[in-house]
C-alpha cells in the first residue's frame, strides 16, 4: 500500500498520557519527527468526530493542547525514482541505521485479509468486498465456509507426512482463525492427532526449524524483573486461561526447552475447539530458563536461551514473579494450567500456588481424571467397584502418582474408608523396581504414600506375578515395556485384564493395541494415551480407547470460568470423571469402548463443565452469582462459535 505525500500526525507529547500510548495497534512514531504518530486516510474516515476540524493546521483540545498537526513532506529528492516517496526512510536507511517498524491496524482492504481474527478469504460477500475495499484483492468467486472446510480437508488428506498437516493447520490458524476452528470442530476425530499428540511431539522436537511466526509469550530469564510489562505486551487483555510450560518434560520426549511452546499452543486450540473458550481469552506461555538438552544447545536453529537450565532460587524467583504478575494483570479468576514441568517442579508448584491461585496441572490432575473415568467405564465389563480391584502402575511420576491418588480418593469417598486404607490396593513401580517401605528414606516425597510393606522386586513381570493386579497402568514414558510376558501374565490372572498404556507419543506407548489384544487372546480391556486404529483379531473388531486429557481439561476449564471459581478442589476432578463416564452408551460397550467417541466432545465438555460448576457452587468456591438454574444449557450457550460473522 502506497501512502500519499500529505500526512497527518498526532503529537503524542501533547496528549498528557500516563503511560506509553496504545492507539489500536499503532504505537510507532515518525522517524523524522519522533513524537508524531501518523493518522492515515482510511483511519481518518473512521474517526470523523476527532478530525472534523482538520481544515486548519492544528486541532486543539479544550485545554489548548495541540492534538493534531498536519504537515506536508518535502518533495522527493531527484535520485528517488518509481513515483513513491521514501517518507519513512526505510529505502534510504543503511543496515546500521535504525528505522521504525510501522504497523497499521484498520479492518479493511489488504490489512483485513492479513488479520486472522476477521479474515474470511473467499467467503467475503460482494457487499462486504465493496464496503471494506477488497475489490481486486480477491478472485471474483464467493464460496461458503462449508466449502472452504471441504477444500482444506481435501488438501490436508493429500499430505503424507503428519508434520506437514500440522504445519498447514498452524498456518491456517494464523491466517483464518474461524476457519481453523470450524475445521477442527467438524473433523475432530481426524484432526485431533494432527494438532495434538502424537504429531505435536514431533513438532516440538523440530520447532526451531519449522518456526515461522511467534505464537504466545516467551518469558525468559532475560525478562526477570519485567514480567508484568511483558504480559502487558500481549494484545488481548481479557485473558481467562493460561497454559504454561517450562519445556523440561515434553510428553515422553524429555527436555525440549523453549521449543515446548507447541504444547501450550496445542492445548489452547483444544480449549477453544472442544471447550468453547474464546480464542482471544487464551494465552500460551513458555518460561525459558535454558535447557540441558545438548543437541538443542548445539543446534543452530534452536530458538531458546543457549545455557544450562536455571534451578533452585533463580528458577523459583522467576516463577514467583510470573505467578504474581499474572494475578496482578488478569485477576483472581484466570485459570493457570501447568503443562509438562519435570516432577520435581510440578508437585512443588501445584502445592505452592494451589492455595493462592486458580491452578491446575493437567499432567497430574487432568490425566488422573480422564483415567478414572475410563476405569469407571471399565467396571461395566469386569463388575464390582474400584475397591474390589488391585492396581499396578509402571511409572511413579506426575501422571502415575496423580492417577493413583485420584483413584484412592474415589475409593475412599464411595466406600467410606480412610484414604490411607484406600491406597493399600495401589502399587507403583519406578525405574528401581516396586516401591516398598524399605525404600521410603531414599524416594521422592510424592512417592512415599505408595511405599507398602513387601519385599523388593526389580522386574515388572515379577511384580505382576507377586501383586496379582486386575488393572495395569503404564505412565513410564518408555515404549514397549509391557512385554508379551507381562500381558500374558495379566491374562492368566484375569478373565478380562484392564491394560492402560498411557505414555505419549505413540512411539513411547508401553505396548500397542494390537499387542494387547493379541497377547491376551482378545480378552484385554485396552486404552492408550495416543490413538491406535481398530484391531481385527480372530474375526472380531476391537476399538481401543484413548485416554486423552482432551476429554477433561476443556470442559473442566469452562466449568471454572463460567462459575467464576477461585480455587480447584479434588471433588471437582471426581465430578468431571463421573460426568465423562456417564456419557458411555450401550452401543459403545458393545464395541468394547471405555471412553465415548470424540465426535460428541462439545456436548461432553458442556456436561463436564456443568458438573464442575455445580460442585464449585456446592463448595462455596464460585463467585458468579446467582447460580444459573440450568448449568448445562448455560455452558452450551457460552461456547465460542467459529461461524463467520457478517460485516457492516
Short mmCIF file of N, CA and C in Angstrom, two decimals, residues 176-305:
data_model
loop_
_atom_site.label_atom_id
_atom_site.label_comp_id
_atom_site.label_asym_id
_atom_site.label_seq_id
_atom_site.Cartn_x
_atom_site.Cartn_y
_atom_site.Cartn_z
N UNK A 176 -6.61 -17.52 9.14
CA UNK A 176 -8.07 -17.51 9.18
C UNK A 176 -8.50 -18.31 10.40
N UNK A 177 -8.60 -17.64 11.53
CA UNK A 177 -8.84 -18.28 12.82
C UNK A 177 -10.16 -19.05 12.86
N UNK A 178 -11.22 -18.44 12.37
CA UNK A 178 -12.53 -19.09 12.43
C UNK A 178 -12.59 -20.34 11.55
N UNK A 179 -11.96 -20.30 10.40
CA UNK A 179 -11.93 -21.47 9.54
C UNK A 179 -11.13 -22.60 10.21
N UNK A 180 -10.04 -22.26 10.89
CA UNK A 180 -9.24 -23.24 11.62
C UNK A 180 -10.11 -23.98 12.63
N UNK A 181 -10.86 -23.23 13.44
CA UNK A 181 -11.67 -23.88 14.48
C UNK A 181 -12.88 -24.60 13.90
N UNK A 182 -13.44 -24.08 12.85
CA UNK A 182 -14.54 -24.78 12.17
C UNK A 182 -14.06 -26.13 11.65
N UNK A 183 -12.90 -26.14 11.06
CA UNK A 183 -12.29 -27.36 10.54
C UNK A 183 -12.04 -28.37 11.66
N UNK A 184 -11.48 -27.89 12.76
CA UNK A 184 -11.13 -28.77 13.88
C UNK A 184 -12.38 -29.32 14.56
N UNK A 185 -13.41 -28.50 14.72
CA UNK A 185 -14.64 -28.95 15.36
C UNK A 185 -15.37 -29.97 14.49
N UNK A 186 -15.46 -29.69 13.20
CA UNK A 186 -16.21 -30.58 12.29
C UNK A 186 -15.50 -31.90 12.04
N UNK A 187 -14.19 -31.94 12.18
CA UNK A 187 -13.42 -33.15 11.89
C UNK A 187 -12.49 -33.48 13.06
N UNK A 188 -13.04 -33.41 14.26
CA UNK A 188 -12.20 -33.51 15.46
C UNK A 188 -11.50 -34.86 15.57
N UNK A 189 -12.16 -35.94 15.24
CA UNK A 189 -11.52 -37.26 15.39
C UNK A 189 -10.35 -37.43 14.43
N UNK A 190 -10.44 -36.84 13.25
CA UNK A 190 -9.37 -36.95 12.27
C UNK A 190 -8.24 -35.97 12.54
N UNK A 191 -8.57 -34.78 13.04
CA UNK A 191 -7.56 -33.73 13.17
C UNK A 191 -6.96 -33.61 14.56
N UNK A 192 -7.59 -34.19 15.58
CA UNK A 192 -7.02 -34.11 16.93
C UNK A 192 -5.60 -34.67 16.98
N UNK A 193 -5.31 -35.82 16.34
CA UNK A 193 -3.92 -36.31 16.34
C UNK A 193 -2.96 -35.42 15.55
N UNK A 194 -3.50 -34.52 14.75
CA UNK A 194 -2.65 -33.62 13.95
C UNK A 194 -2.23 -32.41 14.78
N UNK A 195 -3.20 -31.78 15.45
CA UNK A 195 -2.88 -30.56 16.21
C UNK A 195 -2.36 -30.87 17.60
N UNK A 196 -2.56 -32.13 18.05
CA UNK A 196 -2.02 -32.50 19.35
C UNK A 196 -1.33 -33.85 19.24
N UNK A 197 -1.26 -34.59 20.34
CA UNK A 197 -0.50 -35.82 20.33
C UNK A 197 -1.09 -36.82 19.33
N UNK A 198 -0.26 -37.52 18.55
CA UNK A 198 1.20 -37.60 18.68
C UNK A 198 2.00 -36.58 17.87
N UNK A 199 1.38 -35.90 16.89
CA UNK A 199 2.15 -35.07 15.97
C UNK A 199 2.81 -33.88 16.65
N UNK A 200 2.17 -33.35 17.70
CA UNK A 200 2.74 -32.17 18.37
C UNK A 200 4.10 -32.49 19.00
N UNK A 201 4.33 -33.76 19.33
CA UNK A 201 5.63 -34.14 19.87
C UNK A 201 6.74 -33.92 18.86
N UNK A 202 6.51 -34.37 17.63
CA UNK A 202 7.50 -34.16 16.57
C UNK A 202 7.64 -32.67 16.26
N UNK A 203 6.52 -31.95 16.31
CA UNK A 203 6.56 -30.51 16.05
C UNK A 203 7.44 -29.79 17.08
N UNK A 204 7.34 -30.18 18.34
CA UNK A 204 8.18 -29.57 19.38
C UNK A 204 9.65 -29.90 19.16
N UNK A 205 9.93 -31.13 18.77
CA UNK A 205 11.32 -31.52 18.52
C UNK A 205 11.94 -30.69 17.40
N UNK A 206 11.12 -30.33 16.41
CA UNK A 206 11.62 -29.61 15.24
C UNK A 206 11.15 -28.15 15.22
N UNK A 207 10.71 -27.65 16.37
CA UNK A 207 10.08 -26.33 16.44
C UNK A 207 10.99 -25.22 15.91
N UNK A 208 12.28 -25.32 16.22
CA UNK A 208 13.20 -24.30 15.74
C UNK A 208 13.31 -24.26 14.24
N UNK A 209 13.22 -25.42 13.60
CA UNK A 209 13.33 -25.50 12.14
C UNK A 209 12.08 -25.04 11.43
N UNK A 210 10.90 -25.34 12.04
CA UNK A 210 9.64 -25.01 11.37
C UNK A 210 9.07 -23.67 11.84
N UNK A 211 9.75 -23.00 12.78
CA UNK A 211 9.26 -21.75 13.36
C UNK A 211 9.19 -20.66 12.29
N UNK A 212 8.00 -20.10 12.10
CA UNK A 212 7.81 -19.03 11.12
C UNK A 212 7.36 -17.74 11.79
N UNK A 213 6.38 -17.84 12.67
CA UNK A 213 5.87 -16.65 13.37
C UNK A 213 5.59 -17.03 14.81
N UNK A 214 5.78 -16.09 15.74
CA UNK A 214 5.59 -16.40 17.16
C UNK A 214 4.13 -16.60 17.52
N UNK A 215 3.87 -17.57 18.36
CA UNK A 215 2.54 -17.78 18.93
C UNK A 215 2.71 -17.79 20.44
N UNK A 216 2.03 -16.93 21.15
CA UNK A 216 2.14 -16.92 22.59
C UNK A 216 3.27 -16.03 23.08
N UNK A 217 3.48 -16.06 24.40
CA UNK A 217 4.51 -15.26 25.04
C UNK A 217 5.70 -16.12 25.45
N UNK A 218 6.89 -15.66 25.11
CA UNK A 218 8.12 -16.31 25.52
C UNK A 218 8.73 -15.46 26.65
N UNK A 219 8.76 -16.01 27.85
CA UNK A 219 9.29 -15.30 29.00
C UNK A 219 10.56 -16.02 29.45
N UNK A 220 11.68 -15.36 29.31
CA UNK A 220 12.96 -15.98 29.65
C UNK A 220 13.60 -15.29 30.84
N UNK A 221 14.73 -15.80 31.25
CA UNK A 221 15.48 -15.19 32.34
C UNK A 221 15.85 -13.74 32.03
N UNK A 222 15.92 -13.41 30.75
CA UNK A 222 16.24 -12.03 30.37
C UNK A 222 15.12 -11.06 30.75
N UNK A 223 13.92 -11.59 30.96
CA UNK A 223 12.78 -10.74 31.33
C UNK A 223 12.58 -10.66 32.84
N UNK A 224 13.49 -11.23 33.61
CA UNK A 224 13.34 -11.18 35.06
C UNK A 224 13.28 -9.73 35.53
N UNK A 225 12.28 -9.44 36.36
CA UNK A 225 12.06 -8.08 36.83
C UNK A 225 11.15 -7.27 35.93
N UNK A 226 10.79 -7.82 34.77
CA UNK A 226 9.96 -7.09 33.80
C UNK A 226 8.79 -7.93 33.29
N UNK A 227 8.43 -9.00 34.02
CA UNK A 227 7.42 -9.92 33.51
C UNK A 227 6.05 -9.26 33.41
N UNK A 228 5.70 -8.41 34.35
CA UNK A 228 4.42 -7.71 34.26
C UNK A 228 4.35 -6.88 32.99
N UNK A 229 5.43 -6.22 32.66
CA UNK A 229 5.49 -5.44 31.41
C UNK A 229 5.36 -6.34 30.19
N UNK A 230 5.98 -7.52 30.25
CA UNK A 230 5.89 -8.47 29.14
C UNK A 230 4.44 -8.93 28.95
N UNK A 231 3.76 -9.24 30.04
CA UNK A 231 2.35 -9.65 29.95
C UNK A 231 1.50 -8.55 29.32
N UNK A 232 1.84 -7.32 29.60
CA UNK A 232 1.06 -6.21 29.04
C UNK A 232 1.36 -5.98 27.56
N UNK A 233 2.41 -6.61 27.05
CA UNK A 233 2.67 -6.55 25.61
C UNK A 233 1.69 -7.40 24.82
N UNK A 234 1.06 -8.38 25.48
CA UNK A 234 0.10 -9.23 24.78
C UNK A 234 -1.11 -8.39 24.40
N UNK A 235 -1.56 -8.46 23.15
CA UNK A 235 -2.61 -7.54 22.69
C UNK A 235 -3.97 -7.75 23.34
N UNK A 236 -4.29 -8.98 23.74
CA UNK A 236 -5.60 -9.23 24.36
C UNK A 236 -5.50 -9.01 25.87
N UNK A 237 -6.51 -8.38 26.43
CA UNK A 237 -6.47 -8.01 27.85
C UNK A 237 -7.39 -8.86 28.72
N UNK A 238 -8.44 -9.42 28.13
CA UNK A 238 -9.40 -10.20 28.92
C UNK A 238 -9.05 -11.69 28.84
N UNK A 239 -7.97 -12.08 29.50
CA UNK A 239 -7.49 -13.46 29.46
C UNK A 239 -8.19 -14.29 30.53
N UNK A 240 -8.67 -15.46 30.14
CA UNK A 240 -9.35 -16.35 31.08
C UNK A 240 -8.58 -17.64 31.33
N UNK A 241 -7.77 -18.09 30.38
CA UNK A 241 -7.00 -19.32 30.53
C UNK A 241 -5.57 -19.10 30.05
N UNK A 242 -4.61 -19.50 30.88
CA UNK A 242 -3.20 -19.50 30.51
C UNK A 242 -2.69 -20.94 30.59
N UNK A 243 -2.07 -21.41 29.55
CA UNK A 243 -1.36 -22.70 29.62
C UNK A 243 0.13 -22.39 29.54
N UNK A 244 0.87 -22.85 30.55
CA UNK A 244 2.28 -22.50 30.67
C UNK A 244 3.14 -23.76 30.84
N UNK A 245 4.29 -23.75 30.19
CA UNK A 245 5.26 -24.84 30.32
C UNK A 245 6.65 -24.24 30.46
N UNK A 246 7.56 -25.03 31.05
CA UNK A 246 8.98 -24.64 31.01
C UNK A 246 9.77 -25.60 30.12
N UNK A 247 9.04 -26.51 29.45
CA UNK A 247 9.64 -27.36 28.42
C UNK A 247 10.58 -28.44 28.92
N UNK A 248 10.58 -28.72 30.23
CA UNK A 248 11.58 -29.67 30.74
C UNK A 248 11.20 -31.12 30.53
N UNK A 249 9.87 -31.38 30.41
CA UNK A 249 9.44 -32.78 30.24
C UNK A 249 8.29 -32.82 29.24
N UNK A 250 8.62 -32.65 27.97
CA UNK A 250 7.59 -32.57 26.93
C UNK A 250 7.16 -33.98 26.53
N UNK A 251 5.90 -34.31 26.87
CA UNK A 251 5.36 -35.65 26.62
C UNK A 251 6.36 -36.67 27.17
N UNK A 252 6.72 -37.66 26.36
CA UNK A 252 7.74 -38.62 26.79
C UNK A 252 9.07 -38.35 26.12
N UNK A 253 9.26 -37.11 25.65
CA UNK A 253 10.43 -36.78 24.82
C UNK A 253 11.53 -36.06 25.60
N UNK A 254 11.27 -35.70 26.84
CA UNK A 254 12.30 -35.08 27.66
C UNK A 254 12.37 -33.58 27.52
N UNK A 255 13.54 -33.02 27.76
CA UNK A 255 13.78 -31.59 27.82
C UNK A 255 13.90 -31.00 26.41
N UNK A 256 12.90 -30.23 26.01
CA UNK A 256 12.92 -29.57 24.70
C UNK A 256 13.01 -28.05 24.84
N UNK A 257 13.23 -27.58 26.07
CA UNK A 257 13.46 -26.17 26.29
C UNK A 257 12.36 -25.28 25.73
N UNK A 258 12.77 -24.21 25.10
CA UNK A 258 11.84 -23.21 24.56
C UNK A 258 10.93 -23.80 23.48
N UNK A 259 11.36 -24.88 22.86
CA UNK A 259 10.58 -25.48 21.78
C UNK A 259 9.34 -26.21 22.29
N UNK A 260 9.17 -26.25 23.60
CA UNK A 260 7.95 -26.82 24.16
C UNK A 260 6.73 -25.96 23.94
N UNK A 261 6.87 -24.78 23.32
CA UNK A 261 5.74 -23.89 23.08
C UNK A 261 4.62 -24.57 22.31
N UNK A 262 4.95 -25.60 21.53
CA UNK A 262 3.91 -26.32 20.80
C UNK A 262 2.84 -26.89 21.71
N UNK A 263 3.20 -27.21 22.95
CA UNK A 263 2.23 -27.79 23.89
C UNK A 263 1.19 -26.77 24.34
N UNK A 264 1.57 -25.60 24.88
CA UNK A 264 0.54 -24.61 25.23
C UNK A 264 -0.32 -24.17 24.04
N UNK A 265 0.29 -24.00 22.88
CA UNK A 265 -0.47 -23.60 21.69
C UNK A 265 -1.49 -24.68 21.35
N UNK A 266 -1.06 -25.94 21.36
CA UNK A 266 -1.96 -27.03 21.03
C UNK A 266 -3.07 -27.19 22.06
N UNK A 267 -2.73 -27.12 23.33
CA UNK A 267 -3.74 -27.26 24.38
C UNK A 267 -4.80 -26.18 24.28
N UNK A 268 -4.38 -24.95 24.02
CA UNK A 268 -5.35 -23.85 23.98
C UNK A 268 -6.22 -23.90 22.73
N UNK A 269 -5.70 -24.45 21.65
CA UNK A 269 -6.57 -24.64 20.48
C UNK A 269 -7.68 -25.63 20.81
N UNK A 270 -7.39 -26.59 21.70
CA UNK A 270 -8.42 -27.54 22.14
C UNK A 270 -9.37 -26.93 23.16
N UNK A 271 -8.86 -26.00 23.97
CA UNK A 271 -9.76 -25.27 24.87
C UNK A 271 -10.87 -24.58 24.06
N UNK A 272 -10.50 -24.04 22.91
CA UNK A 272 -11.49 -23.35 22.07
C UNK A 272 -12.35 -24.33 21.29
N UNK A 273 -11.71 -25.27 20.59
CA UNK A 273 -12.46 -26.19 19.72
C UNK A 273 -13.35 -27.13 20.51
N UNK A 274 -12.87 -27.64 21.63
CA UNK A 274 -13.60 -28.66 22.38
C UNK A 274 -14.36 -28.09 23.57
N UNK A 275 -13.84 -27.01 24.16
CA UNK A 275 -14.48 -26.44 25.33
C UNK A 275 -15.20 -25.13 25.09
N UNK A 276 -15.01 -24.54 23.91
CA UNK A 276 -15.75 -23.34 23.57
C UNK A 276 -15.24 -22.06 24.20
N UNK A 277 -14.01 -22.07 24.75
CA UNK A 277 -13.43 -20.85 25.30
C UNK A 277 -12.95 -19.97 24.14
N UNK A 278 -13.27 -18.69 24.16
CA UNK A 278 -12.91 -17.79 23.06
C UNK A 278 -11.40 -17.78 22.82
N UNK A 279 -10.95 -17.80 21.58
CA UNK A 279 -9.51 -17.77 21.30
C UNK A 279 -8.83 -16.54 21.91
N UNK A 280 -9.52 -15.41 21.91
CA UNK A 280 -8.92 -14.18 22.43
C UNK A 280 -8.72 -14.22 23.94
N UNK A 281 -9.37 -15.18 24.61
CA UNK A 281 -9.25 -15.30 26.07
C UNK A 281 -8.16 -16.29 26.47
N UNK A 282 -7.43 -16.83 25.49
CA UNK A 282 -6.42 -17.86 25.75
C UNK A 282 -5.01 -17.30 25.53
N UNK A 283 -4.11 -17.65 26.44
CA UNK A 283 -2.73 -17.16 26.35
C UNK A 283 -1.74 -18.31 26.56
N UNK A 284 -1.00 -18.70 25.49
CA UNK A 284 0.07 -19.70 25.65
C UNK A 284 1.36 -19.03 26.13
N UNK A 285 2.03 -19.67 27.10
CA UNK A 285 3.25 -19.09 27.67
C UNK A 285 4.32 -20.17 27.79
N UNK A 286 5.54 -19.84 27.42
CA UNK A 286 6.69 -20.69 27.68
C UNK A 286 7.67 -19.93 28.57
N UNK A 287 8.04 -20.55 29.67
CA UNK A 287 9.05 -20.00 30.57
C UNK A 287 10.39 -20.61 30.17
N UNK A 288 11.28 -19.79 29.66
CA UNK A 288 12.57 -20.28 29.16
C UNK A 288 13.66 -20.01 30.19
N UNK A 289 14.09 -21.08 30.86
CA UNK A 289 15.19 -20.96 31.83
C UNK A 289 16.42 -21.71 31.34
N UNK A 290 16.46 -21.98 30.02
CA UNK A 290 17.56 -22.75 29.45
C UNK A 290 17.14 -24.19 29.21
N UNK A 291 18.10 -25.00 28.77
CA UNK A 291 17.84 -26.42 28.52
C UNK A 291 19.10 -27.22 28.80
N UNK A 292 18.90 -28.45 29.25
CA UNK A 292 20.03 -29.37 29.46
C UNK A 292 20.17 -30.34 28.29
N UNK A 293 19.44 -30.07 27.23
CA UNK A 293 19.49 -30.91 26.03
C UNK A 293 20.66 -30.44 25.16
N UNK A 294 21.75 -31.21 25.18
CA UNK A 294 22.96 -30.82 24.45
C UNK A 294 22.72 -30.69 22.95
N UNK A 295 21.85 -31.54 22.42
CA UNK A 295 21.57 -31.48 20.99
C UNK A 295 20.96 -30.14 20.62
N UNK A 296 20.05 -29.64 21.46
CA UNK A 296 19.44 -28.33 21.18
C UNK A 296 20.43 -27.20 21.39
N UNK A 297 21.25 -27.30 22.42
CA UNK A 297 22.23 -26.24 22.69
C UNK A 297 23.21 -26.08 21.53
N UNK A 298 23.43 -27.16 20.79
CA UNK A 298 24.37 -27.12 19.65
C UNK A 298 23.66 -26.97 18.31
N UNK A 299 22.34 -26.82 18.35
CA UNK A 299 21.54 -26.70 17.12
C UNK A 299 21.48 -25.22 16.71
N UNK A 300 21.94 -24.92 15.52
CA UNK A 300 21.95 -23.52 15.08
C UNK A 300 20.55 -22.95 14.92
N UNK A 301 19.55 -23.82 14.79
CA UNK A 301 18.18 -23.35 14.62
C UNK A 301 17.41 -23.26 15.93
N UNK A 302 18.03 -23.60 17.05
CA UNK A 302 17.34 -23.55 18.34
C UNK A 302 16.95 -22.11 18.67
N UNK A 303 15.72 -21.90 19.15
CA UNK A 303 15.21 -20.54 19.33
C UNK A 303 15.24 -20.05 20.77
N UNK A 304 15.71 -20.89 21.70
CA UNK A 304 15.69 -20.50 23.11
C UNK A 304 17.04 -20.05 23.64
N UNK A 305 17.09 -19.83 24.97
CA UNK A 305 18.34 -19.46 25.63
C UNK A 305 19.37 -20.59 25.50
#
